[in-house]
Amino acid sequence: MMKLRTDRATMFEVQSVEAVIKNALHKHKLSGNNFELTETMLREKMRRSLAPGATHIVRKVGDPKWESNPENVPHFFDAREHWKDCASLMNQIEDQGACRTDGPGVVSSLMADRYCIFTNGTFKEKLSQEMLMRCAEACTHDSFQLYSWEYATEEGIPTGGAYGSGKGCMPYRYPACDHKSLYDVYAEGRIGKAKLEECKGQFIFDDDCPTKCTNKNYKTSIDKDRVKFTAFYFLSMDEFYIRNEIMTYGPVSASVGLFSDFLEKPDGIFQSKEDRIGLSDEKLMKIIGWGKENGIKYWLCMHTWDTWGDKVFKMPRGVNYDLIELIVLAGVFEDLDSE
């Protein structure tokens, strides 16, 4: 029987980045996953998630609040059903609009979910994607999610509703748009260039980090409105630990390589296609639960594109499918050092 580490001194373990890359390549080869995984892809994924020059990754592998007996962890779990007072908030993750980065949308949504859980459902406000877009990442760049996690922990983010909502300290400035793909493929079928088409009619740019609320009708000051994580961390790649974290504290973030078949509406559990074309290094999402369907274990996920099939969809679980379990992050509002 699997036994969790519950002593606080052993809640985390350190892994070499080089060892993680080597192991991921080996397991991917054995699994027969349906896309070519290269060392370059893995290093780019790590670069976007770790501090510059990082040689090791610290992963959470235990928690006194986690369930140590696998038999007590349910086979099916949906955070929206488990925390009904926060379901309406969990069920929303804003479209990123014209911006290229989806880190701010995922981190701000997950942070609001977990703060609602932490306050026993008394806090039900959206937290500002706009703040992270202007202060942590850049609208015109691909996502470097580490910056959003760091800002949410060190500075905190205020409330902020969706585009046009007029809610919160800092509502989002970009409306949702149609995220279509643009392919440039060699005649012989090999991939040449492939990129995401810009949202039409929207000019994207990067602004300075604001020092006050952009919603002039919002009365609370930006500093009094901020919510902060006490800590954020990477989770073990073991899906049992990931499920424990979700069941205890709420949704987590994950990412997969973005390919052309992700732009098609998923039918059941996502399965990649042979002729898929690479579009981007990764697509971020939040995982809100898990289950099993037709003998296949799955993660219940949510993404930031309103036009990308169903907002809630399923990805294979427990096999690091499209690297979904390689980089999983979460944050808490508790003091991890206290008893």
mmCIF file of C-alpha atoms in Angstrom:
data_model
loop_
_atom_site.group_PDB
_atom_site.id
_atom_site.type_symbol
_atom_site.label_atom_id
_atom_site.label_comp_id
_atom_site.label_asym_id
_atom_site.label_seq_id
_atom_site.Cartn_x
_atom_site.Cartn_y
_atom_site.Cartn_z
ATOM 1 C CA MET A 1 0.000 0.000 0.000
ATOM 2 C CA MET A 2 1.238 3.476 -0.889
ATOM 3 C CA LYS A 3 2.098 5.571 2.146
ATOM 4 C CA LEU A 4 2.269 9.345 1.988
ATOM 5 C CA ARG A 5 4.978 11.410 3.595
ATOM 6 C CA THR A 6 3.265 13.419 6.293
ATOM 7 C CA ASP A 7 6.184 14.873 8.212
ATOM 8 C CA ARG A 8 6.551 18.520 7.176
ATOM 9 C CA ALA A 9 10.285 18.115 6.750
ATOM 10 C CA THR A 10 9.627 15.508 4.053
ATOM 11 C CA MET A 11 6.685 17.137 2.283
ATOM 12 C CA PHE A 12 8.948 18.056 -0.624
ATOM 13 C CA GLU A 13 11.608 16.299 -2.644
ATOM 14 C CA VAL A 14 14.245 17.706 -4.988
ATOM 15 C CA GLN A 15 14.736 16.395 -8.512
ATOM 16 C CA SER A 16 17.437 17.210 -11.027
ATOM 17 C CA VAL A 17 16.035 18.870 -14.150
ATOM 18 C CA GLU A 18 18.357 16.731 -16.247
ATOM 19 C CA ALA A 19 17.040 13.582 -14.587
ATOM 20 C CA VAL A 20 13.428 14.695 -15.149
ATOM 21 C CA ILE A 21 14.095 15.279 -18.855
ATOM 22 C CA LYS A 22 15.894 11.965 -19.297
ATOM 23 C CA ASN A 23 13.160 10.062 -17.473
ATOM 24 C CA ALA A 24 10.366 11.786 -19.406
ATOM 25 C CA LEU A 25 11.966 10.937 -22.745
ATOM 26 C CA HIS A 26 12.403 7.308 -21.693
ATOM 27 C CA LYS A 27 8.842 6.880 -20.407
ATOM 28 C CA HIS A 28 7.406 8.635 -23.440
ATOM 29 C CA LYS A 29 9.204 6.219 -25.741
ATOM 30 C CA LEU A 30 7.864 3.233 -23.802
ATOM 31 C CA SER A 31 4.291 4.546 -23.643
ATOM 32 C CA GLY A 32 3.833 4.957 -27.380
ATOM 33 C CA ASN A 33 2.203 8.366 -26.985
ATOM 34 C CA ASN A 34 1.136 9.739 -30.322
ATOM 35 C CA PHE A 35 3.549 12.598 -30.906
ATOM 36 C CA GLU A 36 7.258 13.040 -31.293
ATOM 37 C CA LEU A 37 8.758 14.250 -28.033
ATOM 38 C CA THR A 38 12.151 15.862 -28.319
ATOM 39 C CA GLU A 39 14.618 17.043 -25.736
ATOM 40 C CA THR A 40 14.203 20.567 -27.134
ATOM 41 C CA MET A 41 10.465 20.487 -26.361
ATOM 42 C CA LEU A 42 11.084 19.341 -22.811
ATOM 43 C CA ARG A 43 13.739 21.961 -22.155
ATOM 44 C CA GLU A 44 11.457 24.701 -23.475
ATOM 45 C CA LYS A 45 8.633 23.522 -21.208
ATOM 46 C CA MET A 46 10.979 23.598 -18.224
ATOM 47 C CA ARG A 47 12.311 27.030 -19.209
ATOM 48 C CA ARG A 48 8.816 28.495 -19.165
ATOM 49 C CA SER A 49 8.065 27.087 -15.713
ATOM 50 C CA LEU A 50 11.316 27.309 -13.735
ATOM 51 C CA ALA A 51 13.507 30.191 -12.639
ATOM 52 C CA PRO A 52 16.266 31.141 -15.119
ATOM 53 C CA GLY A 53 19.236 28.801 -14.768
ATOM 54 C CA ALA A 54 17.399 26.399 -12.436
ATOM 55 C CA THR A 55 19.046 22.977 -12.250
ATOM 56 C CA HIS A 56 16.575 21.332 -9.880
ATOM 57 C CA ILE A 57 12.832 21.229 -9.337
ATOM 58 C CA VAL A 58 11.221 20.910 -5.896
ATOM 59 C CA ARG A 59 8.027 18.858 -5.880
ATOM 60 C CA LYS A 60 5.415 18.401 -3.178
ATOM 61 C CA VAL A 61 5.084 14.706 -2.304
ATOM 62 C CA GLY A 62 3.217 14.748 1.013
ATOM 63 C CA ASP A 63 0.828 16.712 3.189
ATOM 64 C CA PRO A 64 -0.671 16.001 6.639
ATOM 65 C CA LYS A 65 -4.111 16.746 5.172
ATOM 66 C CA TRP A 66 -3.784 14.299 2.290
ATOM 67 C CA GLU A 67 -5.422 10.890 2.330
ATOM 68 C CA SER A 68 -2.796 8.173 2.818
ATOM 69 C CA ASN A 69 -5.013 5.236 1.852
ATOM 70 C CA PRO A 70 -5.686 5.036 -1.919
ATOM 71 C CA GLU A 71 -8.924 3.195 -1.193
ATOM 72 C CA ASN A 72 -10.289 6.353 0.444
ATOM 73 C CA VAL A 73 -9.670 8.485 -2.639
ATOM 74 C CA PRO A 74 -12.789 8.408 -4.846
ATOM 75 C CA HIS A 75 -12.714 7.054 -8.380
ATOM 76 C CA PHE A 76 -14.694 10.072 -9.569
ATOM 77 C CA PHE A 77 -14.257 13.627 -8.332
ATOM 78 C CA ASP A 78 -15.490 17.024 -9.528
ATOM 79 C CA ALA A 79 -14.435 20.038 -7.440
ATOM 80 C CA ARG A 80 -17.645 21.824 -8.439
ATOM 81 C CA GLU A 81 -19.692 19.069 -6.829
ATOM 82 C CA HIS A 82 -17.444 18.766 -3.783
ATOM 83 C CA TRP A 83 -17.428 22.510 -2.996
ATOM 84 C CA LYS A 84 -20.894 23.515 -4.132
ATOM 85 C CA ASP A 85 -20.650 26.992 -2.593
ATOM 86 C CA CYS A 86 -17.775 27.721 -4.983
ATOM 87 C CA ALA A 87 -19.144 25.876 -8.020
ATOM 88 C CA SER A 88 -20.284 28.973 -9.913
ATOM 89 C CA LEU A 89 -16.798 30.459 -9.583
ATOM 90 C CA MET A 90 -14.977 27.235 -10.495
ATOM 91 C CA ASN A 91 -17.130 26.822 -13.571
ATOM 92 C CA GLN A 92 -15.719 30.024 -15.075
ATOM 93 C CA ILE A 93 -12.327 30.597 -16.590
ATOM 94 C CA GLU A 94 -12.089 33.646 -18.796
ATOM 95 C CA ASP A 95 -11.111 33.631 -22.444
ATOM 96 C CA GLN A 96 -7.658 35.183 -22.794
ATOM 97 C CA GLY A 97 -8.839 37.297 -25.721
ATOM 98 C CA ALA A 98 -6.213 38.539 -28.143
ATOM 99 C CA CYS A 99 -3.321 38.024 -25.723
ATOM 100 C CA ARG A 100 -0.915 35.215 -26.505
ATOM 101 C CA THR A 101 -0.329 34.172 -22.912
ATOM 102 C CA ASP A 102 -2.851 32.077 -21.007
ATOM 103 C CA GLY A 103 -0.942 31.946 -17.708
ATOM 104 C CA PRO A 104 -2.722 34.961 -16.163
ATOM 105 C CA GLY A 105 -6.142 33.512 -16.959
ATOM 106 C CA VAL A 106 -5.378 30.087 -15.516
ATOM 107 C CA VAL A 107 -3.553 31.308 -12.398
ATOM 108 C CA SER A 108 -6.121 34.003 -11.515
ATOM 109 C CA SER A 109 -9.009 31.545 -12.002
ATOM 110 C CA LEU A 110 -7.373 28.799 -9.941
ATOM 111 C CA MET A 111 -6.427 31.307 -7.253
ATOM 112 C CA ALA A 112 -10.037 32.520 -6.943
ATOM 113 C CA ASP A 113 -11.276 28.912 -6.761
ATOM 114 C CA ARG A 114 -8.887 28.062 -3.968
ATOM 115 C CA TYR A 115 -9.547 31.273 -2.037
ATOM 116 C CA CYS A 116 -13.271 30.546 -2.155
ATOM 117 C CA ILE A 117 -12.554 27.086 -0.715
ATOM 118 C CA PHE A 118 -10.178 28.539 1.890
ATOM 119 C CA THR A 119 -12.866 30.992 3.072
ATOM 120 C CA ASN A 120 -15.535 28.261 3.178
ATOM 121 C CA GLY A 121 -17.420 29.811 0.285
ATOM 122 C CA THR A 122 -17.631 33.337 1.670
ATOM 123 C CA PHE A 123 -15.347 34.782 -1.045
ATOM 124 C CA LYS A 124 -16.874 34.364 -4.496
ATOM 125 C CA GLU A 125 -15.229 37.104 -6.549
ATOM 126 C CA LYS A 126 -13.135 36.701 -9.658
ATOM 127 C CA LEU A 127 -9.500 37.691 -9.285
ATOM 128 C CA SER A 128 -7.869 39.895 -11.888
ATOM 129 C CA GLN A 129 -6.425 38.254 -14.995
ATOM 130 C CA GLU A 130 -5.656 41.802 -16.118
ATOM 131 C CA MET A 131 -3.336 42.423 -13.166
ATOM 132 C CA LEU A 132 -1.222 39.389 -13.971
ATOM 133 C CA MET A 133 -1.233 40.267 -17.668
ATOM 134 C CA ARG A 134 0.112 43.746 -16.975
ATOM 135 C CA CYS A 135 2.396 43.066 -14.015
ATOM 136 C CA ALA A 136 3.638 39.482 -14.354
ATOM 137 C CA GLU A 137 3.486 38.280 -17.945
ATOM 138 C CA ALA A 138 3.097 40.101 -21.270
ATOM 139 C CA CYS A 139 0.064 40.139 -23.542
ATOM 140 C CA THR A 140 2.251 40.052 -26.647
ATOM 141 C CA HIS A 141 4.408 37.092 -25.519
ATOM 142 C CA ASP A 142 3.827 33.383 -25.066
ATOM 143 C CA SER A 143 3.186 32.274 -21.512
ATOM 144 C CA PHE A 144 5.872 32.115 -18.831
ATOM 145 C CA GLN A 145 3.576 30.952 -16.058
ATOM 146 C CA LEU A 146 6.245 31.125 -13.354
ATOM 147 C CA TYR A 147 5.981 34.928 -13.403
ATOM 148 C CA SER A 148 2.227 34.798 -12.717
ATOM 149 C CA TRP A 149 2.723 32.398 -9.811
ATOM 150 C CA GLU A 150 5.486 34.533 -8.339
ATOM 151 C CA TYR A 151 3.482 37.756 -8.607
ATOM 152 C CA ALA A 152 0.353 36.155 -7.125
ATOM 153 C CA THR A 153 2.433 35.060 -4.131
ATOM 154 C CA GLU A 154 4.752 38.016 -3.607
ATOM 155 C CA GLU A 155 2.420 40.912 -4.513
ATOM 156 C CA GLY A 156 -1.062 39.437 -4.719
ATOM 157 C CA ILE A 157 -3.824 40.346 -7.155
ATOM 158 C CA PRO A 158 -7.090 42.263 -6.692
ATOM 159 C CA THR A 159 -10.579 41.379 -7.852
ATOM 160 C CA GLY A 160 -11.443 41.798 -11.496
ATOM 161 C CA GLY A 161 -14.315 40.579 -13.625
ATOM 162 C CA ALA A 162 -14.553 39.584 -17.260
ATOM 163 C CA TYR A 163 -14.452 42.015 -20.180
ATOM 164 C CA GLY A 164 -17.349 44.453 -20.047
ATOM 165 C CA SER A 165 -18.514 43.290 -16.622
ATOM 166 C CA GLY A 166 -17.572 46.469 -14.774
ATOM 167 C CA LYS A 167 -16.897 44.284 -11.747
ATOM 168 C CA GLY A 168 -13.998 44.295 -9.348
ATOM 169 C CA CYS A 169 -10.939 46.471 -9.054
ATOM 170 C CA MET A 170 -9.439 45.569 -12.423
ATOM 171 C CA PRO A 171 -11.718 43.946 -15.048
ATOM 172 C CA TYR A 172 -10.159 42.369 -18.127
ATOM 173 C CA ARG A 173 -9.729 44.641 -21.122
ATOM 174 C CA TYR A 174 -9.913 42.153 -24.012
ATOM 175 C CA PRO A 175 -13.155 40.532 -25.240
ATOM 176 C CA ALA A 176 -13.253 36.839 -26.046
ATOM 177 C CA CYS A 177 -12.417 36.024 -29.658
ATOM 178 C CA ASP A 178 -12.211 33.176 -32.141
ATOM 179 C CA HIS A 179 -8.926 31.312 -31.757
ATOM 180 C CA LYS A 180 -8.337 29.827 -35.176
ATOM 181 C CA SER A 181 -5.247 28.096 -36.441
ATOM 182 C CA LEU A 182 -3.096 29.043 -39.403
ATOM 183 C CA TYR A 183 -0.970 26.328 -40.977
ATOM 184 C CA ASP A 184 1.937 26.561 -43.368
ATOM 185 C CA VAL A 185 2.777 23.012 -44.347
ATOM 186 C CA TYR A 186 5.271 21.728 -46.872
ATOM 187 C CA ALA A 187 3.756 20.066 -49.922
ATOM 188 C CA GLU A 188 5.230 16.720 -48.944
ATOM 189 C CA GLY A 189 3.327 16.848 -45.686
ATOM 190 C CA ARG A 190 6.122 17.812 -43.350
ATOM 191 C CA ILE A 191 5.573 20.666 -40.943
ATOM 192 C CA GLY A 192 7.003 23.994 -41.978
ATOM 193 C CA LYS A 193 5.676 26.928 -39.999
ATOM 194 C CA ALA A 194 2.650 26.699 -37.775
ATOM 195 C CA LYS A 195 1.275 29.439 -35.553
ATOM 196 C CA LEU A 196 -1.911 30.712 -34.030
ATOM 197 C CA GLU A 197 -3.783 33.353 -35.947
ATOM 198 C CA GLU A 198 -4.225 36.667 -34.128
ATOM 199 C CA CYS A 199 -7.735 37.508 -32.983
ATOM 200 C CA LYS A 200 -9.107 39.727 -35.716
ATOM 201 C CA GLY A 201 -9.845 43.363 -35.011
ATOM 202 C CA GLN A 202 -7.908 43.515 -31.762
ATOM 203 C CA PHE A 203 -4.667 45.364 -31.271
ATOM 204 C CA ILE A 204 -2.633 43.745 -28.532
ATOM 205 C CA PHE A 205 -0.085 45.661 -26.497
ATOM 206 C CA ASP A 206 1.654 45.682 -23.135
ATOM 207 C CA ASP A 207 0.836 48.299 -20.501
ATOM 208 C CA ASP A 208 2.600 49.438 -17.367
ATOM 209 C CA CYS A 209 1.769 47.705 -14.105
ATOM 210 C CA PRO A 210 -1.081 49.753 -12.531
ATOM 211 C CA THR A 211 -0.863 51.246 -9.055
ATOM 212 C CA LYS A 212 -4.595 51.772 -8.618
ATOM 213 C CA CYS A 213 -7.850 50.152 -9.666
ATOM 214 C CA THR A 214 -8.804 50.708 -13.307
ATOM 215 C CA ASN A 215 -12.506 50.460 -12.443
ATOM 216 C CA LYS A 216 -13.299 54.013 -11.323
ATOM 217 C CA ASN A 217 -16.522 52.855 -9.684
ATOM 218 C CA TYR A 218 -14.743 50.416 -7.402
ATOM 219 C CA LYS A 219 -14.304 51.930 -3.962
ATOM 220 C CA THR A 220 -11.720 49.650 -2.316
ATOM 221 C CA SER A 221 -8.071 50.566 -2.905
ATOM 222 C CA ILE A 222 -5.974 48.167 -4.949
ATOM 223 C CA ASP A 223 -3.671 47.274 -2.047
ATOM 224 C CA LYS A 224 -6.544 46.501 0.321
ATOM 225 C CA ASP A 225 -8.187 44.434 -2.399
ATOM 226 C CA ARG A 226 -5.228 42.132 -3.058
ATOM 227 C CA VAL A 227 -5.309 38.417 -2.312
ATOM 228 C CA LYS A 228 -1.978 36.578 -1.891
ATOM 229 C CA PHE A 229 -0.883 32.973 -1.894
ATOM 230 C CA THR A 230 1.319 32.133 1.068
ATOM 231 C CA ALA A 231 3.209 29.678 -1.144
ATOM 232 C CA PHE A 232 3.097 27.977 -4.519
ATOM 233 C CA TYR A 233 4.786 24.737 -5.517
ATOM 234 C CA PHE A 234 5.209 22.020 -8.110
ATOM 235 C CA LEU A 235 3.496 18.696 -7.495
ATOM 236 C CA SER A 236 4.789 15.189 -7.908
ATOM 237 C CA MET A 237 4.122 13.634 -11.312
ATOM 238 C CA ASP A 238 2.379 10.742 -9.542
ATOM 239 C CA GLU A 239 -1.325 11.113 -10.300
ATOM 240 C CA PHE A 240 -2.274 9.850 -6.826
ATOM 241 C CA TYR A 241 -0.524 12.837 -5.269
ATOM 242 C CA ILE A 242 -2.111 15.220 -7.777
ATOM 243 C CA ARG A 243 -5.565 13.850 -6.970
ATOM 244 C CA ASN A 244 -4.859 14.226 -3.247
ATOM 245 C CA GLU A 245 -3.917 17.883 -3.744
ATOM 246 C CA ILE A 246 -7.084 18.631 -5.725
ATOM 247 C CA MET A 247 -9.303 16.815 -3.237
ATOM 248 C CA THR A 248 -7.743 18.703 -0.314
ATOM 249 C CA TYR A 249 -7.179 22.247 -1.584
ATOM 250 C CA GLY A 250 -8.911 22.611 -4.958
ATOM 251 C CA PRO A 251 -8.018 22.800 -8.686
ATOM 252 C CA VAL A 252 -4.419 22.762 -9.937
ATOM 253 C CA SER A 253 -2.789 24.043 -13.120
ATOM 254 C CA ALA A 254 -1.210 21.885 -15.818
ATOM 255 C CA SER A 255 -0.074 22.263 -19.402
ATOM 256 C CA VAL A 256 0.181 20.227 -22.581
ATOM 257 C CA GLY A 257 1.860 20.722 -25.916
ATOM 258 C CA LEU A 258 -0.522 22.590 -28.241
ATOM 259 C CA PHE A 259 -1.297 20.788 -31.502
ATOM 260 C CA SER A 260 -3.817 21.288 -34.300
ATOM 261 C CA ASP A 261 -6.155 18.570 -33.048
ATOM 262 C CA PHE A 262 -6.717 20.571 -29.862
ATOM 263 C CA LEU A 263 -8.687 23.066 -31.962
ATOM 264 C CA GLU A 264 -11.327 20.453 -32.704
ATOM 265 C CA LYS A 265 -14.157 19.748 -30.284
ATOM 266 C CA PRO A 266 -13.128 16.791 -28.102
ATOM 267 C CA ASP A 267 -15.440 13.772 -28.165
ATOM 268 C CA GLY A 268 -15.143 11.880 -24.913
ATOM 269 C CA ILE A 269 -11.581 11.543 -23.626
ATOM 270 C CA PHE A 270 -9.120 13.420 -25.833
ATOM 271 C CA GLN A 271 -7.074 11.242 -28.178
ATOM 272 C CA SER A 272 -4.423 12.742 -30.444
ATOM 273 C CA LYS A 273 -4.424 12.260 -34.204
ATOM 274 C CA GLU A 274 -1.636 10.940 -36.393
ATOM 275 C CA ASP A 275 -1.484 14.029 -38.631
ATOM 276 C CA ARG A 276 -1.494 16.624 -35.847
ATOM 277 C CA ILE A 277 0.574 19.771 -36.377
ATOM 278 C CA GLY A 278 2.474 21.567 -33.640
ATOM 279 C CA LEU A 279 1.177 25.091 -32.972
ATOM 280 C CA SER A 280 2.852 26.229 -29.788
ATOM 281 C CA ASP A 281 5.037 25.002 -26.963
ATOM 282 C CA GLU A 282 2.216 24.545 -24.484
ATOM 283 C CA LYS A 283 -1.385 25.239 -23.567
ATOM 284 C CA LEU A 284 -2.204 25.897 -19.909
ATOM 285 C CA MET A 285 -5.356 24.678 -18.199
ATOM 286 C CA LYS A 286 -6.717 23.916 -14.770
ATOM 287 C CA ILE A 287 -7.616 20.427 -13.582
ATOM 288 C CA ILE A 288 -10.807 20.315 -11.511
ATOM 289 C CA GLY A 289 -11.289 16.584 -11.067
ATOM 290 C CA TRP A 290 -10.923 13.094 -12.484
ATOM 291 C CA GLY A 291 -12.770 9.927 -13.403
ATOM 292 C CA LYS A 292 -12.819 6.839 -15.593
ATOM 293 C CA GLU A 293 -14.658 6.207 -18.845
ATOM 294 C CA ASN A 294 -14.697 3.041 -20.962
ATOM 295 C CA GLY A 295 -11.773 1.729 -18.936
ATOM 296 C CA ILE A 296 -9.651 4.861 -19.490
ATOM 297 C CA LYS A 297 -8.727 7.101 -16.560
ATOM 298 C CA TYR A 298 -9.059 10.832 -17.234
ATOM 299 C CA TRP A 299 -8.471 14.296 -15.826
ATOM 300 C CA LEU A 300 -11.384 16.747 -15.869
ATOM 301 C CA CYS A 301 -9.909 19.960 -17.273
ATOM 302 C CA MET A 302 -10.857 23.548 -18.155
ATOM 303 C CA HIS A 303 -9.165 25.878 -20.662
ATOM 304 C CA THR A 304 -9.089 29.568 -21.649
ATOM 305 C CA TRP A 305 -10.552 29.472 -25.168
ATOM 306 C CA ASP A 306 -14.319 29.939 -25.377
ATOM 307 C CA THR A 307 -14.392 28.637 -28.965
ATOM 308 C CA TRP A 308 -12.225 25.558 -28.368
ATOM 309 C CA GLY A 309 -14.888 22.868 -28.032
ATOM 310 C CA ASP A 310 -16.393 22.408 -24.587
ATOM 311 C CA LYS A 311 -14.881 24.541 -21.819
ATOM 312 C CA VAL A 312 -14.712 21.398 -19.669
ATOM 313 C CA PHE A 313 -13.065 18.415 -21.317
ATOM 314 C CA LYS A 314 -11.201 15.190 -20.496
ATOM 315 C CA MET A 315 -7.536 14.238 -20.884
ATOM 316 C CA PRO A 316 -5.996 10.789 -20.239
ATOM 317 C CA ARG A 317 -4.742 10.429 -16.651
ATOM 318 C CA GLY A 318 -1.784 8.663 -15.117
ATOM 319 C CA VAL A 319 0.338 8.217 -18.267
ATOM 320 C CA ASN A 320 1.708 11.780 -18.611
ATOM 321 C CA TYR A 321 -0.284 12.129 -21.831
ATOM 322 C CA ASP A 322 1.058 15.068 -23.863
ATOM 323 C CA LEU A 323 3.141 15.862 -20.754
ATOM 324 C CA ILE A 324 0.080 16.901 -18.728
ATOM 325 C CA GLU A 325 1.564 15.579 -15.458
ATOM 326 C CA LEU A 326 5.103 16.878 -15.968
ATOM 327 C CA ILE A 327 4.543 20.447 -14.694
ATOM 328 C CA VAL A 328 1.589 20.713 -12.300
ATOM 329 C CA LEU A 329 1.440 23.707 -9.957
ATOM 330 C CA ALA A 330 -0.717 24.806 -7.050
ATOM 331 C CA GLY A 331 -0.776 27.484 -4.374
ATOM 332 C CA VAL A 332 -2.193 27.699 -0.864
ATOM 333 C CA PHE A 333 -3.264 30.340 1.632
ATOM 334 C CA GLU A 334 -2.266 28.251 4.671
ATOM 335 C CA ASP A 335 1.090 28.502 6.398
ATOM 336 C CA LEU A 336 2.937 25.350 5.366
ATOM 337 C CA ASP A 337 5.409 25.750 8.216
ATOM 338 C CA SER A 338 2.828 25.787 10.988
ATOM 339 C CA GLU A 339 1.486 22.766 12.772
#
